[in-house]
């Protein structure tokens, strides 16, 4: 499964960095370096962008009909599913994701391609009759070379979430995977080749964000940038992109509230709250990391949440019984542990906070629950991105909304109540791009995905993604005797 060196993929070939530079990749369980990865610099990005630009202007990809491109996308989906087991093992080994949860990733990744194949085939453009004298119609054209920059959580799924719509739109792409989780992306070149994607349409440059990522952002021939990662990185990228007035799509951090009213189905709300914050090791942008509970059921809910957190099975990512695996990297583990220490001083620790018994090494942490968390606490305000949840009581609906909105983020929210009118009302009042009422996080690829405030800029998903990678041109044609004003006649 493990390659000695993970290479870039430029113009249909696997290549090392021009400079020969590499960085080490280790697995989170043993901390052992298992591979070297090519460390891209500006010159590697320049080669990849030039290849993409050539494929875009001279190659067949952009000129294919929607049906022809969709056929290739479906073959990509098939090629991914053929590698589902390998992909799951790679993802679990490289990121520490429990193997059972890693297994879902191939299906999600394949679905990304199948879905956008359907979108482009079904797509139609607008046409307008203007007062009977003019017809306007809209032509959609691929925007050019798209730069795709992705994070380390569920890496393959998020890479394909950007690759599918950009390729569907007819763009050529340069992908920069996250440096902490480059392994599964090494499947992409063979998947693309097997599916018949022409050389140069898909390019990939590995490397450190501040080097390879920054060079991709700054390259003048990359008019679209789709980024998923931290809000602070998003700000840096926007500043650089502004110099070229590039269009950016940003999926950023979150601190999503789960609001539980006393009349809710508490068993379900509890299941969803536990799953929402501890699945994917809590390294999940839409994690329900702040649970707000109405006072009459607060103590009971805290006690049940703590008991469930204690019972969640933490273990080796490769063990099918594991529910929470190893955090991605020792640096990230140290950062999450720092928040646990901050939390001990700010709130009441009711579960976790330490390594699990029997796992003295590796980046493990027991699911951790803090109760009575004040809204000005750092653990309430800041994204921890690990298996740590804050619980805070509220007395009224208005207070619940105020607390839900009391952070800089606005990605997702979850509302639990038996009163459906209240469910709708609160769903609209919370600052969030996506709200689930009486439901855990179930994604439908047709719906707009993204956040407000510090959680994002723009929307991906459904036609939004294809629009982002397209230029729409309106063509106006006179159909009758349309007389222009006669200046100077
Ligand atoms: P990160 O911002 O550190 O890195 C993301 C990517 O950006 C990596 O590929 C990195 O190499 C690159 N990068 C870093 N600095 C760069 C720079 N100056 N210029 C260009 N590229 C640069 O984020 P991360 O730690 O990998 O991921 C975790 C974050 O991602 C969390 O905040 C999480 O909420 C967020 N996230 C958001 C979503 C969403 O859809 N909203 C989904 C997943 C993760």
XYZ file of C-alpha atoms and ligand atoms in Angstrom:
533
model
C 0.000 0.000 0.000
C 2.776 2.443 0.856
C 4.907 4.051 -1.799
C 8.459 5.183 -1.021
C 7.982 8.619 -2.511
C 4.776 10.437 -3.286
C 5.213 12.441 -6.467
C 3.580 15.371 -8.186
C 1.499 14.660 -11.266
C 2.129 17.152 -14.054
C 1.053 16.849 -17.688
C 0.230 13.168 -17.349
C 3.494 12.181 -15.631
C 4.474 11.450 -12.036
C 7.441 13.710 -11.311
C 9.596 14.760 -8.349
C 10.120 18.419 -7.459
C 12.421 20.355 -9.776
C 14.646 21.053 -6.782
C 14.417 17.447 -5.557
C 12.986 18.702 -2.229
C 10.845 16.328 -0.181
C 9.114 16.279 3.202
C 8.391 13.361 5.511
C 4.947 11.821 5.974
C 4.179 9.916 9.142
C 1.208 7.996 10.472
C -0.467 9.315 13.616
C -0.552 6.037 15.512
C 3.167 5.267 15.602
C 4.515 8.661 14.538
C 6.801 6.783 12.142
C 7.778 8.383 8.874
C 6.568 5.927 6.235
C 7.161 7.937 3.061
C 8.782 11.009 1.593
C 6.587 13.337 -0.402
C 7.735 15.712 -3.151
C 7.730 19.247 -1.743
C 6.499 21.552 -4.489
C 7.790 25.083 -4.866
C 6.889 27.950 -7.198
C 8.698 26.311 -10.142
C 6.667 23.098 -9.794
C 3.450 25.099 -9.595
C 4.536 27.019 -12.718
C 5.024 23.755 -14.629
C 1.662 22.402 -13.474
C -0.202 25.600 -14.344
C 1.486 25.745 -17.761
C 0.453 22.124 -18.460
C -3.103 22.866 -17.330
C -3.224 26.020 -19.432
C -2.036 24.102 -22.525
C -4.601 21.354 -21.927
C -7.268 24.012 -21.475
C -6.511 26.005 -24.621
C -5.198 23.320 -26.998
C -6.556 20.014 -25.705
C -9.878 18.298 -26.356
C -11.317 18.548 -22.806
C -13.047 21.932 -22.954
C -14.572 21.191 -26.339
C -16.233 17.915 -25.325
C -19.995 17.861 -25.122
C -21.530 17.658 -21.668
C -22.462 14.035 -22.306
C -18.899 13.141 -23.332
C -17.406 14.774 -20.249
C -20.058 13.159 -18.060
C -19.109 9.746 -19.439
C -15.517 10.314 -18.324
C -16.699 11.483 -14.887
C -18.741 8.309 -14.440
C -15.674 6.250 -15.358
C -13.727 8.158 -12.684
C -16.436 7.209 -10.164
C -16.168 3.547 -11.200
C -12.368 3.627 -10.939
C -12.618 5.070 -7.414
C -15.110 2.439 -6.308
C -12.846 -0.287 -7.691
C -10.203 0.979 -5.254
C -12.540 1.421 -2.274
C -10.701 -0.960 0.048
C -7.244 0.394 -0.769
C -8.511 3.934 -0.404
C -10.069 3.212 3.006
C -6.854 1.598 4.261
C -4.731 4.474 2.993
C -7.015 7.125 4.465
C -7.217 5.383 7.823
C -3.441 4.819 7.989
C -2.543 8.371 6.961
C -5.165 10.375 8.893
C -6.073 8.161 11.861
C -9.710 7.982 10.767
C -11.476 4.816 12.035
C -11.524 2.252 9.233
C -15.330 1.889 9.300
C -15.708 5.634 8.715
C -12.901 5.681 6.125
C -14.837 3.037 4.177
C -17.634 5.499 3.510
C -15.232 7.914 1.846
C -14.826 6.025 -1.469
C -18.553 5.931 -1.966
C -18.882 9.655 -1.175
C -15.985 10.475 -3.497
C -17.463 8.409 -6.337
C -20.854 10.008 -5.731
C -19.283 13.442 -6.201
C -18.337 12.488 -9.772
C -21.624 10.726 -10.567
C -23.613 13.658 -9.262
C -21.774 16.350 -11.249
C -21.953 14.157 -14.361
C -25.736 14.298 -13.949
C -25.695 18.051 -13.318
C -23.915 18.978 -16.531
C -26.037 16.692 -18.677
C -29.273 18.083 -17.225
C -28.080 21.688 -17.246
C -29.739 24.240 -19.493
C -29.073 27.929 -19.944
C -31.397 30.894 -19.869
C -32.719 32.773 -22.892
C -34.732 36.007 -22.788
C -36.926 37.785 -25.295
C -36.341 41.498 -24.764
C -39.447 43.391 -25.786
C -39.813 41.248 -28.868
C -36.935 43.039 -30.550
C -33.986 41.247 -29.118
C -33.178 37.778 -27.963
C -30.599 37.292 -25.231
C -29.144 33.886 -24.588
C -26.553 32.699 -22.133
C -23.489 30.728 -23.069
C -21.541 28.879 -20.402
C -17.788 28.558 -20.795
C -15.244 26.912 -18.501
C -13.350 29.570 -16.547
C -9.805 28.322 -17.227
C -7.326 26.745 -14.841
C -8.774 26.135 -11.376
C -6.557 25.961 -8.285
C -7.884 23.544 -5.664
C -6.465 23.622 -2.123
C -7.724 21.091 0.395
C -7.349 20.255 4.110
C -6.316 17.059 5.872
C -9.670 15.983 7.282
C -11.413 13.467 4.976
C -8.830 14.430 2.342
C -9.918 12.241 -0.592
C -13.584 13.135 -0.211
C -12.811 16.866 -0.129
C -10.360 16.665 -3.047
C -13.013 14.991 -5.181
C -15.666 17.433 -3.950
C -13.662 20.104 -5.822
C -12.301 17.982 -8.683
C -15.717 16.726 -9.798
C -17.418 20.093 -10.457
C -14.300 21.803 -11.835
C -13.669 18.992 -14.321
C -17.399 18.778 -15.074
C -17.404 22.481 -15.944
C -14.567 21.862 -18.424
C -11.744 23.441 -16.453
C -8.208 22.090 -16.218
C -7.017 21.891 -12.623
C -4.046 22.013 -10.284
C -4.747 20.310 -6.956
C -2.634 21.029 -3.867
C -3.472 18.362 -1.254
C -2.831 18.934 2.457
C 0.714 18.092 3.537
C -0.382 16.052 6.567
C -2.458 13.635 4.465
C -1.028 13.275 0.931
C -1.298 9.486 0.679
C -4.761 8.803 -0.749
C -4.336 11.526 -3.403
C -1.653 9.291 -4.936
C -4.530 7.174 -6.301
C -5.856 10.064 -8.355
C -3.400 9.986 -11.291
C -4.147 6.326 -12.113
C -7.874 6.894 -11.598
C -7.836 9.834 -14.033
C -5.733 7.965 -16.595
C -7.946 4.865 -16.415
C -11.044 7.020 -16.939
C -9.541 8.716 -20.003
C -8.936 12.226 -18.661
C -6.475 13.759 -21.163
C -2.941 14.516 -19.917
C -2.614 18.013 -18.457
C -6.272 18.345 -17.447
C -5.609 16.984 -13.951
C -2.385 18.117 -12.273
C -1.348 17.742 -8.669
C 1.454 19.432 -6.771
C 2.165 18.356 -3.208
C 3.815 20.651 -0.723
C 3.668 22.925 2.258
C 0.830 25.454 2.246
C 3.023 28.529 2.558
C 5.146 27.318 -0.394
C 3.220 25.276 -2.980
C -0.206 26.556 -1.869
C 0.855 30.193 -1.802
C 2.494 29.880 -5.264
C -0.716 28.442 -6.706
C -2.748 31.268 -5.197
C -0.370 33.888 -6.585
C -0.096 32.431 -10.102
C -1.653 34.856 -12.594
C -2.984 32.085 -14.885
C -5.280 30.587 -12.241
C -8.507 32.615 -12.315
C -10.475 30.388 -9.884
C -9.397 29.274 -6.427
C -11.430 26.866 -4.376
C -10.109 26.543 -0.852
C -11.175 24.494 2.162
C -9.319 25.028 5.406
C -8.931 27.369 8.343
C -10.508 30.807 8.359
C -7.112 32.450 8.961
C -5.611 30.730 5.909
C -8.644 31.819 3.915
C -7.924 35.434 4.815
C -4.321 35.133 3.637
C -5.449 33.540 0.374
C -8.042 36.245 -0.265
C -5.449 38.957 0.197
C -3.150 37.408 -2.419
C -6.039 36.595 -4.763
C -7.184 40.221 -4.592
C -4.058 41.336 -6.450
C -5.366 39.481 -9.530
C -9.089 39.909 -8.748
C -9.462 36.118 -8.738
C -12.772 34.554 -7.923
C -12.528 32.544 -4.695
C -14.739 29.975 -3.024
C -13.940 29.419 0.643
C -15.141 26.635 2.916
C -13.719 27.591 6.309
C -13.906 26.768 9.993
C -16.904 26.241 12.247
C -18.133 26.085 15.831
C -21.591 24.812 15.147
C -24.322 24.857 17.801
C -26.673 21.986 18.553
C -29.698 23.531 20.296
C -31.735 21.092 22.379
C -35.123 22.281 23.675
C -36.726 20.510 26.619
C -39.587 19.178 24.460
C -37.226 17.432 22.023
C -36.869 13.700 21.495
C -33.916 13.611 23.875
C -32.774 10.105 22.932
C -32.386 11.096 19.294
C -30.916 14.493 20.141
C -28.333 12.726 22.290
C -27.438 10.231 19.542
C -27.061 13.086 17.057
C -25.034 15.278 19.414
C -22.621 12.421 20.182
C -22.275 11.436 16.522
C -22.049 15.070 15.403
C -19.029 15.889 17.498
C -17.173 12.575 17.851
C -17.520 11.059 14.359
C -14.506 11.594 12.086
C -12.523 12.052 15.335
C -14.245 15.405 15.828
C -12.065 16.674 12.974
C -15.126 17.789 11.120
C -15.951 21.320 9.953
C -19.672 20.873 10.691
C -19.098 19.233 14.108
C -21.779 20.072 16.681
C -19.105 21.301 19.061
C -21.369 23.533 21.185
C -24.421 21.858 22.678
C -26.936 24.349 24.073
C -29.544 22.726 26.310
C -32.746 24.171 27.800
C -32.475 24.398 31.580
C -35.192 21.887 32.663
C -33.363 19.016 30.928
C -29.830 20.409 31.195
C -28.395 18.341 34.072
C -29.950 15.146 32.757
C -28.593 15.798 29.246
C -25.107 16.622 30.523
C -25.019 13.400 32.549
C -26.199 11.289 29.605
C -23.788 12.992 27.185
C -20.888 12.381 29.579
C -21.849 8.720 29.999
C -22.071 8.216 26.236
C -18.751 9.991 25.670
C -17.150 7.660 28.218
C -18.582 4.675 26.366
C -17.376 5.706 22.888
C -14.751 3.218 21.755
C -11.388 4.888 21.198
C -8.831 2.654 19.571
C -6.520 1.901 16.686
C -7.926 3.300 13.431
C -7.550 -0.115 11.769
C -9.841 -1.845 14.318
C -13.402 -2.165 12.946
C -14.759 -1.629 16.478
C -13.107 1.787 16.817
C -15.404 4.817 16.863
C -12.778 7.500 17.556
C -9.294 6.888 16.153
C -6.069 8.876 16.295
C -5.867 12.624 15.667
C -4.084 13.543 12.460
C -0.704 14.712 13.737
C 1.245 15.183 16.992
C 1.139 18.977 16.482
C -2.627 18.919 16.170
C -2.920 16.570 19.155
C -0.830 19.000 21.211
C -3.078 21.869 20.137
C -6.256 19.983 21.094
C -4.683 18.996 24.456
C -3.899 22.674 25.058
C -7.611 23.429 24.652
C -8.421 20.649 27.104
C -6.152 22.345 29.665
C -7.758 25.731 28.928
C -11.164 24.099 29.332
C -10.262 22.652 32.735
C -9.730 26.217 33.961
C -12.811 27.622 32.208
C -15.520 25.018 32.782
C -16.521 21.724 34.431
C -14.916 18.643 32.849
C -17.463 15.814 32.923
C -15.886 13.277 30.554
C -12.549 12.514 28.915
C -9.709 14.998 28.938
C -7.023 12.316 28.997
C -5.548 9.587 26.872
C -7.513 6.337 26.875
C -6.181 3.537 29.090
C -4.044 1.095 27.176
C -2.993 3.569 24.480
C 0.089 5.266 25.906
C 1.481 6.319 22.493
C -0.086 7.894 19.414
C -2.342 10.893 19.092
C -5.323 9.547 21.028
C -7.749 11.475 23.219
C -10.851 10.256 25.038
C -14.045 12.014 23.915
C -14.155 15.073 26.124
C -17.174 16.938 27.475
C -17.118 20.287 29.258
C -20.298 21.493 30.993
C -21.339 24.973 32.226
C -19.254 26.621 29.519
C -19.664 30.403 29.519
C -20.059 32.081 26.119
C -16.902 34.116 26.572
C -14.786 31.008 27.285
C -12.143 30.263 24.689
C -13.389 26.688 24.338
C -16.829 28.111 23.438
C -15.431 30.612 20.931
C -12.544 28.849 19.181
C -12.589 25.902 16.799
C -10.852 22.966 18.527
C -11.311 20.455 15.676
C -11.091 17.381 17.865
C -13.335 15.189 20.049
C -14.189 17.967 22.491
C -17.662 19.378 23.129
C -18.935 22.308 25.220
C -22.344 22.250 26.899
C -24.134 25.434 27.975
C -27.622 25.914 29.475
C -30.253 28.394 28.271
C -33.638 29.541 29.612
C -35.497 31.020 26.656
C -35.641 30.640 22.881
C -34.234 34.147 22.493
C -31.289 33.270 24.704
C -30.683 30.062 22.743
C -30.454 32.061 19.507
C -28.186 34.680 21.087
C -25.848 31.953 22.379
C -25.910 30.105 19.059
C -24.880 33.307 17.285
C -22.254 34.346 19.825
C -19.184 33.200 17.867
C -17.490 34.519 14.747
C -18.425 31.341 12.834
C -21.612 30.469 10.944
C -21.247 27.130 9.206
C -23.862 24.653 10.463
C -26.483 24.394 13.205
C -28.701 21.653 14.588
C -32.048 22.301 16.312
C -33.987 19.760 18.359
C -37.598 20.512 19.359
C -41.047 18.921 19.144
C -42.513 22.326 18.231
C -42.068 22.532 14.466
C -42.970 26.227 14.295
C -40.163 26.888 16.704
C -37.889 24.606 14.682
C -38.430 26.702 11.549
C -38.154 29.980 13.476
C -34.886 29.098 15.181
C -33.467 27.623 11.957
C -33.912 31.034 10.335
C -32.655 33.010 13.321
C -29.339 31.213 13.746
C -26.424 32.557 11.697
C -25.500 29.490 9.661
C -25.216 28.394 6.062
C -26.814 25.031 6.840
C -29.309 24.024 9.533
C -30.694 20.602 10.367
C -33.923 20.393 12.424
C -34.527 17.161 14.352
C -31.860 15.531 12.211
C -28.193 14.734 12.302
C -25.966 15.944 9.474
C -27.223 14.289 6.297
C -25.838 15.772 3.093
C -27.585 15.984 -0.234
C -25.202 17.062 -2.989
C -27.897 19.185 -4.628
C -28.125 21.613 -1.722
C -25.897 24.679 -1.288
C -22.972 23.953 1.020
C -21.094 26.727 2.798
C -21.041 29.122 5.668
C -21.544 32.741 6.607
C -19.413 35.084 8.767
C -15.936 33.566 9.276
C -17.091 30.165 7.978
C -16.943 30.868 4.294
C -17.374 32.846 1.143
C -19.659 31.552 -1.595
C -21.485 28.256 -1.901
C -20.504 24.913 -3.350
C -22.877 22.052 -4.086
C -25.443 21.610 -6.820
C -25.337 24.103 -9.654
C -23.447 26.565 -7.424
C -20.234 24.591 -7.880
C -20.519 24.404 -11.657
C -21.342 28.124 -11.830
C -18.197 28.916 -9.834
C -15.993 27.165 -12.397
C -17.822 28.720 -15.377
C -17.978 32.081 -17.074
C -21.480 32.976 -18.160
C -21.709 35.110 -21.264
C -24.896 36.860 -22.365
C -25.266 37.236 -26.125
C -27.771 39.828 -27.321
C -29.138 39.563 -30.868
C -31.621 41.908 -32.544
C -34.563 39.990 -34.008
C -36.521 42.918 -35.331
C -35.967 46.413 -36.525
C -33.964 47.640 -33.526
C -32.890 51.179 -34.193
C -29.946 52.525 -32.213
C -30.062 56.138 -30.973
C -28.581 58.324 -33.749
C -26.030 60.623 -32.051
C -24.540 63.173 -34.436
C -26.828 62.143 -37.310
P -5.259 24.847 6.764
O -5.901 26.154 6.462
O -4.093 24.817 7.656
O -4.767 24.142 5.414
C -5.642 23.859 4.347
C -4.851 23.799 3.049
O -4.316 25.096 2.777
C -3.655 22.851 3.094
O -3.516 22.214 1.838
C -2.485 23.790 3.324
O -1.278 23.300 2.831
C -2.927 25.012 2.542
N -2.324 26.286 2.971
C -1.869 26.636 4.188
N -1.366 27.888 4.165
C -1.515 28.345 2.897
C -1.191 29.567 2.252
N -0.624 30.572 2.883
N -1.492 29.695 0.947
C -2.096 28.685 0.272
N -2.401 27.499 0.835
C -2.133 27.329 2.134
O -6.429 23.912 7.291
P -6.291 22.422 7.857
O -5.710 22.512 9.220
O -5.659 21.559 6.825
O -7.814 21.978 7.933
C -8.642 22.191 9.037
C -9.544 23.392 8.820
O -10.346 23.199 7.643
C -10.540 23.602 9.938
O -10.627 24.964 10.247
C -11.861 23.121 9.334
O -13.023 23.669 9.912
C -11.697 23.529 7.926
N -12.606 22.772 7.067
C -13.701 23.398 6.551
C -14.596 22.692 5.763
C -15.798 23.378 5.176
O -16.360 22.821 4.254
N -16.207 24.526 5.668
C -14.369 21.340 5.495
C -13.250 20.729 6.049
C -12.365 21.455 6.828
